[in-house]
Amino acid sequence: MIVPLAEAVAGTCGGKAAALGAMLRAGLPVPDGFVVPFAAYLDAVRDLDPGRFAGEPDVPGATRRAIEARPVHAAVTGALGRALDELGDPPVAVRSSAAGEDTAQASAAGQHESFLAVRGAARVAEAVRACWASLFSPRAVGYRRASGRGDLPSDVPRMAVIVQRHLDAEASGVMFTPADPDDATRIEASWGLGPGVVGGTVTPDSHLVAGDGSVTRTVADKRTRLDRRGTRLVTRDVPASARNRPAIDDATAVRLAGLGGEIAALLGGAQDIEWAIADGRTWILQARPVTAALPPTAPPSGSPDVPAAALTGTPGSRGTATGTARIVRGPGDFVRVRPGDILVCPFTDPAWTPLLRIAAGVVTETGGVLSHAAIVAREHGVPAVLGVPDATGRLRDGTVITVDGTGGTVTAATV
């Protein structure tokens, strides 16, 4: 019913849990926890065969609603309570670990649900059920369709769920280790909990750590941070004195890069790693294979390689696309997007993944190259430029623009 995280393997607990288990067994700094394995999910949905919803216009949606409507079995809730007691009943993070997630072919970055600051067996059970149901969310279904995979109950991956101690991070971020050891490790960092960086709602600091230990960093204007308050997550403004201060120093970046090298060697290839610093200690929250190469770093503003009339940002996904700018500020604007449009938005939430099936390119006002949306854009071959200040105000809806996701520029007739 419950598998200790240190014993997790892919066959019963999914790739994400398996990587965490391997790192724990190797003595790496991973928060302790446990896994609700595939078997519990399969037992919960054993009667949800494809034929049950054959007459429904939205089979995945009907499946999701059916999972959400049924209570978690008392045996599962009881097992969760006992496992939480063994941890000391702390606040926990509850995260998906699907069979097809975190593989070398598809990351499914941000496509399934995750929850932070959850406490108590009843709340954890609700979060587990929500993770199960998220296999059938529009964004997960859209991701699978774009990846050439099915969306019926018999076709989708099985879902295990990770439960780990929640960390109140002072700083957190993402690190990509290089495929070539002569290349640099890329680290993005910001204040507070990690969803700000992975979700693209903040533009993080960027650090490049070379093999010789030298560090090149770009410090961003980090305006907001996410923190735990009891069992709630709160977004608050970063004090002006800290916005343009590095979230981590160069020595920490070098230590992270060294840890990343150990993880890459253990797991057998370049890794996309989520990390956090809590109470002065570095922790690893996740590691998965890098699924698509990063674009090069952008040339400096004013460089002859940058068109004079261009808006500049961070190259997020290689390639060039020309199309109609479509200002998208939230889900209410989704119906306005047409095939071949360029999405221009404050940031891209993973819930927007279905739009990447029709969009020709993406421009955001915030976010880093290691965010979930940027990862998915690279997997789908959609050019993206991130962190373009006031893009939704400077670019006009309906005008034709060109996005250069390799050079980090956006050009238009009127900017």
Short mmCIF file of C-alpha atoms in Angstrom, two decimals:
data_model
loop_
_atom_site.label_atom_id
_atom_site.label_comp_id
_atom_site.label_asym_id
_atom_site.label_seq_id
_atom_site.Cartn_x
_atom_site.Cartn_y
_atom_site.Cartn_z
CA MET A 1 0.00 0.00 0.00
CA ILE A 2 2.84 2.43 0.90
CA VAL A 3 6.44 2.24 -0.35
CA PRO A 4 9.27 4.04 1.52
CA LEU A 5 10.82 6.56 -0.87
CA ALA A 6 14.27 5.02 -0.44
CA GLU A 7 12.85 1.75 -1.85
CA ALA A 8 11.05 3.27 -4.85
CA VAL A 9 11.69 1.82 -8.31
CA ALA A 10 10.22 2.79 -11.69
CA GLY A 11 8.21 -0.39 -12.20
CA THR A 12 5.98 0.22 -9.18
CA CYS A 13 6.43 3.92 -8.39
CA GLY A 14 7.23 5.79 -11.63
CA GLY A 15 10.35 7.50 -12.90
CA LYS A 16 10.24 10.56 -10.64
CA ALA A 17 10.00 8.50 -7.46
CA ALA A 18 12.60 6.04 -8.75
CA ALA A 19 15.15 8.81 -9.30
CA LEU A 20 14.54 10.17 -5.79
CA GLY A 21 14.88 6.67 -4.36
CA ALA A 22 18.18 6.11 -6.19
CA MET A 23 19.53 9.41 -4.86
CA LEU A 24 18.48 8.58 -1.29
CA ARG A 25 20.18 5.20 -1.52
CA ALA A 26 23.33 6.97 -2.74
CA GLY A 27 23.30 9.25 0.31
CA LEU A 28 22.36 12.43 -1.58
CA PRO A 29 20.35 15.15 0.22
CA VAL A 30 16.73 14.28 -0.67
CA PRO A 31 13.85 14.98 1.77
CA ASP A 32 12.48 11.74 3.23
CA GLY A 33 9.06 10.46 2.38
CA PHE A 34 7.06 7.64 0.84
CA VAL A 35 5.15 6.69 -2.31
CA VAL A 36 1.56 5.66 -2.97
CA PRO A 37 2.37 3.18 -5.76
CA PHE A 38 0.67 2.35 -9.05
CA ALA A 39 -1.23 -0.50 -7.39
CA ALA A 40 -3.30 1.92 -5.27
CA TYR A 41 -4.22 3.97 -8.33
CA LEU A 42 -5.14 0.88 -10.36
CA ASP A 43 -7.33 -0.36 -7.53
CA ALA A 44 -9.07 3.03 -7.33
CA VAL A 45 -9.88 3.15 -11.07
CA ARG A 46 -10.30 -0.56 -11.83
CA ASP A 47 -13.91 -0.08 -13.05
CA LEU A 48 -13.15 2.99 -15.23
CA ASP A 49 -12.74 1.11 -18.51
CA PRO A 50 -12.99 3.07 -21.80
CA GLY A 51 -16.43 1.66 -22.62
CA ARG A 52 -18.00 3.25 -19.54
CA PHE A 53 -17.67 6.74 -21.08
CA ALA A 54 -18.06 5.77 -24.76
CA GLY A 55 -21.08 8.05 -25.18
CA GLU A 56 -19.44 11.07 -23.55
CA PRO A 57 -18.21 13.90 -25.82
CA ASP A 58 -15.19 14.37 -23.49
CA VAL A 59 -13.98 10.94 -22.38
CA PRO A 60 -10.89 12.20 -20.47
CA GLY A 61 -12.99 14.86 -18.71
CA ALA A 62 -15.61 12.31 -17.71
CA THR A 63 -12.89 10.03 -16.37
CA ARG A 64 -11.35 12.86 -14.35
CA ARG A 65 -14.69 13.84 -12.83
CA ALA A 66 -15.42 10.23 -11.90
CA ILE A 67 -12.10 9.95 -10.04
CA GLU A 68 -12.67 13.28 -8.29
CA ALA A 69 -16.16 12.22 -7.18
CA ARG A 70 -15.20 9.03 -5.40
CA PRO A 71 -13.67 9.04 -1.91
CA VAL A 72 -10.23 7.57 -1.35
CA HIS A 73 -10.55 4.10 0.12
CA ALA A 74 -10.34 4.04 3.91
CA ALA A 75 -7.45 1.56 3.76
CA VAL A 76 -5.40 4.07 1.73
CA THR A 77 -6.23 6.94 4.09
CA GLY A 78 -5.29 4.79 7.07
CA ALA A 79 -1.98 3.80 5.50
CA LEU A 80 -1.28 7.45 4.75
CA GLY A 81 -1.93 8.37 8.38
CA ARG A 82 0.48 5.73 9.65
CA ALA A 83 3.18 6.75 7.20
CA LEU A 84 2.76 10.43 8.09
CA ASP A 85 3.02 9.59 11.80
CA GLU A 86 6.35 7.88 11.13
CA LEU A 87 7.59 11.15 9.59
CA GLY A 88 6.36 13.10 12.63
CA ASP A 89 3.23 14.42 10.87
CA PRO A 90 4.96 17.42 9.23
CA PRO A 91 3.63 19.53 6.35
CA VAL A 92 4.36 17.59 3.17
CA ALA A 93 4.68 18.00 -0.57
CA VAL A 94 2.43 15.70 -2.63
CA ARG A 95 3.63 15.17 -6.20
CA SER A 96 2.82 13.02 -9.20
CA SER A 97 5.04 10.19 -10.42
CA ALA A 98 3.38 8.82 -13.56
CA ALA A 99 4.71 5.88 -15.53
CA GLY A 100 5.39 8.02 -18.62
CA GLU A 101 6.66 11.05 -16.69
CA ASP A 102 10.27 12.17 -16.26
CA THR A 103 11.64 9.97 -19.04
CA ALA A 104 14.34 10.74 -21.60
CA GLN A 105 11.64 11.00 -24.28
CA ALA A 106 9.07 13.14 -22.46
CA SER A 107 9.32 15.15 -19.25
CA ALA A 108 5.59 15.95 -18.85
CA ALA A 109 6.96 18.97 -16.98
CA GLY A 110 4.21 20.59 -14.93
CA GLN A 111 1.44 18.59 -16.61
CA HIS A 112 0.21 16.74 -13.51
CA GLU A 113 -0.73 18.16 -10.13
CA SER A 114 1.62 18.93 -7.25
CA PHE A 115 0.72 20.31 -3.83
CA LEU A 116 2.85 21.93 -1.13
CA ALA A 117 2.19 22.56 2.58
CA VAL A 118 -0.34 19.72 2.93
CA ARG A 119 -0.94 18.41 6.45
CA GLY A 120 -2.91 15.49 7.86
CA ALA A 121 -4.01 12.19 6.38
CA ALA A 122 -7.38 13.47 5.10
CA ARG A 123 -5.81 16.40 3.22
CA VAL A 124 -3.03 14.22 1.87
CA ALA A 125 -5.60 11.71 0.63
CA GLU A 126 -7.43 14.51 -1.20
CA ALA A 127 -4.16 15.60 -2.81
CA VAL A 128 -3.38 12.01 -3.84
CA ARG A 129 -6.80 11.74 -5.49
CA ALA A 130 -6.23 15.05 -7.30
CA CYS A 131 -2.90 13.75 -8.62
CA TRP A 132 -4.66 10.62 -9.91
CA ALA A 133 -7.34 12.72 -11.59
CA SER A 134 -4.77 15.03 -13.19
CA LEU A 135 -3.84 12.24 -15.61
CA PHE A 136 -7.01 13.31 -17.43
CA SER A 137 -6.70 17.12 -17.18
CA PRO A 138 -6.84 19.12 -20.44
CA ARG A 139 -3.15 20.02 -20.14
CA ALA A 140 -2.02 16.42 -19.55
CA VAL A 141 -4.22 15.13 -22.37
CA GLY A 142 -2.97 17.92 -24.66
CA TYR A 143 0.63 17.05 -23.83
CA ARG A 144 0.09 13.37 -24.58
CA ARG A 145 -1.65 14.15 -27.86
CA ALA A 146 1.16 16.46 -28.93
CA SER A 147 3.60 13.70 -27.98
CA GLY A 148 1.69 11.16 -30.09
CA ARG A 149 0.23 9.26 -27.16
CA GLY A 150 -3.40 8.28 -26.47
CA ASP A 151 -5.90 9.77 -24.07
CA LEU A 152 -8.22 6.88 -23.22
CA PRO A 153 -8.00 5.24 -19.79
CA SER A 154 -6.33 2.15 -21.28
CA ASP A 155 -3.71 4.28 -23.06
CA VAL A 156 -2.59 6.71 -20.37
CA PRO A 157 0.26 6.15 -17.92
CA ARG A 158 -0.38 4.83 -14.45
CA MET A 159 -0.03 7.28 -11.58
CA ALA A 160 1.95 6.87 -8.40
CA VAL A 161 2.16 9.73 -5.89
CA ILE A 162 5.15 10.95 -3.88
CA VAL A 163 4.69 12.34 -0.37
CA GLN A 164 7.76 14.14 1.06
CA ARG A 165 8.59 16.51 3.86
CA HIS A 166 7.81 20.09 2.83
CA LEU A 167 10.83 22.41 2.89
CA ASP A 168 10.46 26.11 3.70
CA ALA A 169 13.04 27.24 1.18
CA GLU A 170 14.89 30.51 1.52
CA ALA A 171 15.96 30.16 -2.12
CA SER A 172 15.23 27.57 -4.78
CA GLY A 173 15.48 26.89 -8.45
CA VAL A 174 16.41 24.57 -11.29
CA MET A 175 19.73 23.27 -12.60
CA PHE A 176 20.54 21.66 -15.96
CA THR A 177 23.70 19.60 -16.03
CA PRO A 178 25.55 19.50 -19.37
CA ALA A 179 25.58 16.57 -21.77
CA ASP A 180 29.21 17.43 -22.56
CA PRO A 181 31.40 17.74 -19.44
CA ASP A 182 33.27 20.60 -21.13
CA ASP A 183 30.06 22.65 -21.19
CA ALA A 184 28.71 24.73 -18.31
CA THR A 185 26.07 23.80 -15.77
CA ARG A 186 23.15 26.23 -15.97
CA ILE A 187 21.40 27.24 -12.74
CA GLU A 188 18.37 29.48 -12.22
CA ALA A 189 17.55 30.77 -8.74
CA SER A 190 15.07 32.97 -6.94
CA TRP A 191 13.74 33.67 -3.45
CA GLY A 192 11.26 31.40 -1.68
CA LEU A 193 9.63 28.21 -2.90
CA GLY A 194 10.30 26.69 -6.31
CA PRO A 195 6.96 27.12 -8.16
CA GLY A 196 7.87 30.72 -8.97
CA VAL A 197 10.83 29.51 -11.04
CA VAL A 198 9.37 26.33 -12.53
CA GLY A 199 6.03 28.02 -13.20
CA GLY A 200 7.61 31.02 -14.90
CA THR A 201 5.95 33.67 -12.71
CA VAL A 202 9.30 35.19 -11.79
CA THR A 203 12.36 35.91 -13.91
CA PRO A 204 15.17 34.18 -11.97
CA ASP A 205 18.89 34.85 -11.65
CA SER A 206 20.98 32.83 -14.08
CA HIS A 207 24.35 31.24 -13.29
CA LEU A 208 26.66 29.45 -15.71
CA VAL A 209 29.22 27.32 -13.88
CA ALA A 210 32.11 26.23 -16.10
CA GLY A 211 34.12 23.06 -15.59
CA ASP A 212 36.95 25.05 -14.03
CA GLY A 213 34.59 26.46 -11.38
CA SER A 214 34.30 29.95 -12.85
CA VAL A 215 30.83 31.49 -12.64
CA THR A 216 29.06 33.88 -15.00
CA ARG A 217 25.89 35.24 -13.52
CA THR A 218 23.02 37.51 -14.53
CA VAL A 219 20.99 38.92 -11.64
CA ALA A 220 17.29 39.46 -12.37
CA ASP A 221 14.72 41.78 -10.82
CA LYS A 222 12.91 39.19 -8.70
CA ARG A 223 9.73 40.97 -7.66
CA THR A 224 7.68 38.24 -5.96
CA ARG A 225 8.27 35.12 -3.88
CA LEU A 226 6.15 32.20 -2.73
CA ASP A 227 6.24 31.02 0.90
CA ARG A 228 4.30 28.74 3.24
CA ARG A 229 2.06 30.23 5.90
CA GLY A 230 0.58 27.39 7.91
CA THR A 231 -1.06 25.15 5.33
CA ARG A 232 -1.40 27.94 2.77
CA LEU A 233 0.97 29.25 0.14
CA VAL A 234 1.22 33.01 -0.09
CA THR A 235 2.76 35.19 -2.78
CA ARG A 236 4.32 38.37 -1.48
CA ASP A 237 6.45 41.18 -2.79
CA VAL A 238 10.21 40.89 -2.42
CA PRO A 239 11.60 43.92 -0.54
CA ALA A 240 13.21 46.43 -2.90
CA SER A 241 16.59 45.87 -1.23
CA ALA A 242 16.53 42.15 -2.18
CA ARG A 243 15.02 42.23 -5.66
CA ASN A 244 18.33 42.75 -7.43
CA ARG A 245 20.47 40.87 -4.94
CA PRO A 246 21.62 37.38 -6.00
CA ALA A 247 19.48 34.64 -4.46
CA ILE A 248 22.63 32.47 -4.20
CA ASP A 249 26.30 33.41 -4.22
CA ASP A 250 28.95 32.04 -6.56
CA ALA A 251 30.22 29.52 -3.99
CA THR A 252 26.73 28.06 -3.66
CA ALA A 253 26.40 27.88 -7.44
CA VAL A 254 29.68 25.93 -7.63
CA ARG A 255 28.50 23.55 -4.89
CA LEU A 256 25.22 23.01 -6.72
CA ALA A 257 27.06 22.28 -9.96
CA GLY A 258 29.21 19.72 -8.16
CA LEU A 259 26.12 18.06 -6.72
CA GLY A 260 24.56 18.10 -10.18
CA GLY A 261 27.59 16.28 -11.55
CA GLU A 262 27.19 13.55 -8.93
CA ILE A 263 23.50 13.16 -9.77
CA ALA A 264 24.18 13.01 -13.53
CA ALA A 265 26.81 10.31 -12.98
CA LEU A 266 24.44 8.33 -10.75
CA LEU A 267 21.43 8.55 -13.07
CA GLY A 268 23.37 8.20 -16.31
CA GLY A 269 23.09 11.42 -18.30
CA ALA A 270 22.35 15.14 -18.30
CA GLN A 271 19.74 15.99 -15.67
CA ASP A 272 17.05 18.62 -15.08
CA ILE A 273 17.25 19.08 -11.29
CA GLU A 274 15.00 21.02 -8.91
CA TRP A 275 16.75 22.15 -5.73
CA ALA A 276 16.08 24.20 -2.61
CA ILE A 277 18.04 25.76 0.24
CA ALA A 278 16.35 25.54 3.65
CA ASP A 279 17.99 26.39 6.98
CA GLY A 280 21.26 26.82 5.13
CA ARG A 281 21.24 23.28 3.73
CA THR A 282 20.94 22.32 0.06
CA TRP A 283 18.28 19.76 -0.88
CA ILE A 284 17.41 17.98 -4.12
CA LEU A 285 13.68 17.80 -4.87
CA GLN A 286 13.67 16.16 -8.28
CA ALA A 287 15.92 14.95 -11.08
CA ARG A 288 14.88 13.86 -14.55
CA PRO A 289 16.63 13.51 -17.92
CA VAL A 290 17.06 16.63 -20.03
CA THR A 291 14.75 16.06 -23.00
CA ALA A 292 15.78 18.89 -25.37
CA ALA A 293 18.93 20.97 -25.76
CA LEU A 294 18.98 24.51 -24.38
CA PRO A 295 19.30 27.41 -26.81
CA PRO A 296 22.50 29.48 -26.65
CA THR A 297 22.70 32.42 -24.28
CA ALA A 298 21.50 35.69 -25.80
CA PRO A 299 23.96 38.22 -27.27
CA PRO A 300 24.19 41.42 -25.21
CA SER A 301 21.75 44.23 -25.95
CA GLY A 302 23.29 46.61 -28.48
CA SER A 303 25.24 43.81 -30.15
CA PRO A 304 25.33 44.02 -33.97
CA ASP A 305 23.60 40.62 -33.95
CA VAL A 306 20.50 42.19 -32.36
CA PRO A 307 18.19 44.17 -34.72
CA ALA A 308 17.88 47.79 -33.63
CA ALA A 309 14.07 47.67 -33.43
CA ALA A 310 13.92 44.33 -31.62
CA LEU A 311 12.60 43.60 -28.17
CA THR A 312 15.04 41.36 -26.36
CA GLY A 313 14.62 38.59 -23.81
CA THR A 314 16.00 35.20 -22.89
CA PRO A 315 16.19 32.57 -25.65
CA GLY A 316 13.81 29.87 -24.42
CA SER A 317 13.37 27.48 -27.34
CA ARG A 318 15.29 27.41 -30.61
CA GLY A 319 13.87 28.41 -33.98
CA THR A 320 12.19 31.33 -35.72
CA ALA A 321 8.49 31.85 -36.33
CA THR A 322 6.41 34.64 -37.86
CA GLY A 323 2.74 35.02 -37.05
CA THR A 324 -0.02 37.18 -35.63
CA ALA A 325 0.60 38.43 -32.10
CA ARG A 326 -2.16 37.26 -29.79
CA ILE A 327 -2.19 38.87 -26.34
CA VAL A 328 -3.20 36.17 -23.85
CA ARG A 329 -3.58 37.22 -20.23
CA GLY A 330 -5.51 34.22 -18.96
CA PRO A 331 -7.74 31.26 -19.85
CA GLY A 332 -10.50 33.64 -20.96
CA ASP A 333 -8.35 34.59 -23.94
CA PHE A 334 -7.72 31.01 -25.10
CA VAL A 335 -10.65 31.02 -27.54
CA ARG A 336 -9.03 33.92 -29.43
CA VAL A 337 -5.91 31.92 -30.30
CA ARG A 338 -5.78 30.58 -33.85
CA PRO A 339 -3.34 28.13 -35.43
CA GLY A 340 -0.12 29.93 -36.32
CA ASP A 341 -0.56 32.75 -33.77
CA ILE A 342 2.29 33.92 -31.54
CA LEU A 343 1.29 33.81 -27.87
CA VAL A 344 2.25 37.03 -26.05
CA CYS A 345 1.57 36.65 -22.34
CA PRO A 346 2.71 37.69 -18.86
CA PHE A 347 3.87 34.11 -18.22
CA THR A 348 2.86 30.63 -19.35
CA ASP A 349 1.24 28.31 -16.86
CA PRO A 350 1.45 24.53 -17.54
CA ALA A 351 -2.35 24.66 -17.92
CA TRP A 352 -1.70 26.49 -21.19
CA THR A 353 0.03 23.46 -22.74
CA PRO A 354 -2.85 22.72 -25.18
CA LEU A 355 -2.15 26.10 -26.84
CA LEU A 356 1.35 24.93 -27.73
CA ARG A 357 -0.26 22.45 -30.14
CA ILE A 358 -1.43 25.32 -32.36
CA ALA A 359 0.81 28.29 -31.53
CA ALA A 360 3.74 29.11 -33.81
CA GLY A 361 5.74 30.79 -31.05
CA VAL A 362 5.68 32.18 -27.51
CA VAL A 363 6.74 35.49 -25.92
CA THR A 364 6.53 35.99 -22.14
CA GLU A 365 7.19 38.89 -19.77
CA THR A 366 8.67 36.72 -17.02
CA GLY A 367 10.21 33.29 -16.67
CA GLY A 368 13.49 31.49 -17.21
CA VAL A 369 14.81 29.02 -19.74
CA LEU A 370 14.53 26.17 -17.20
CA SER A 371 10.83 26.73 -16.43
CA HIS A 372 8.26 24.02 -17.17
CA ALA A 373 6.70 25.95 -20.06
CA ALA A 374 10.07 26.49 -21.72
CA ILE A 375 10.89 22.78 -21.39
CA VAL A 376 7.60 21.80 -23.03
CA ALA A 377 8.08 24.40 -25.80
CA ARG A 378 11.48 22.88 -26.59
CA GLU A 379 10.03 19.37 -26.63
CA HIS A 380 7.36 20.49 -29.11
CA GLY A 381 9.74 22.58 -31.23
CA VAL A 382 7.93 25.88 -30.56
CA PRO A 383 10.26 28.94 -30.66
CA ALA A 384 10.07 30.96 -27.43
CA VAL A 385 11.54 34.18 -26.05
CA LEU A 386 11.13 34.72 -22.31
CA GLY A 387 11.39 37.64 -19.92
CA VAL A 388 10.60 40.44 -22.41
CA PRO A 389 9.65 43.41 -20.20
CA ASP A 390 6.09 44.70 -20.77
CA ALA A 391 5.67 42.52 -23.87
CA THR A 392 1.87 42.60 -23.59
CA GLY A 393 1.95 46.41 -23.65
CA ARG A 394 4.68 46.96 -26.23
CA LEU A 395 3.36 44.45 -28.77
CA ARG A 396 -0.05 45.10 -30.31
CA ASP A 397 -2.64 42.37 -30.61
CA GLY A 398 -3.21 41.38 -34.22
CA THR A 399 0.09 42.64 -35.62
CA VAL A 400 2.57 40.39 -37.37
CA ILE A 401 5.72 39.67 -35.36
CA THR A 402 8.76 37.44 -35.71
CA VAL A 403 10.07 35.46 -32.76
CA ASP A 404 13.71 34.35 -32.80
CA GLY A 405 13.98 31.79 -30.01
CA THR A 406 17.66 31.20 -30.73
CA GLY A 407 18.72 34.84 -30.58
CA GLY A 408 16.18 35.96 -27.96
CA THR A 409 14.58 38.72 -30.06
CA VAL A 410 11.07 39.77 -31.11
CA THR A 411 10.57 42.12 -34.05
CA ALA A 412 7.40 43.75 -35.31
CA ALA A 413 6.27 46.50 -37.66
CA THR A 414 5.33 48.63 -34.63
CA VAL A 415 6.93 48.16 -31.21
#
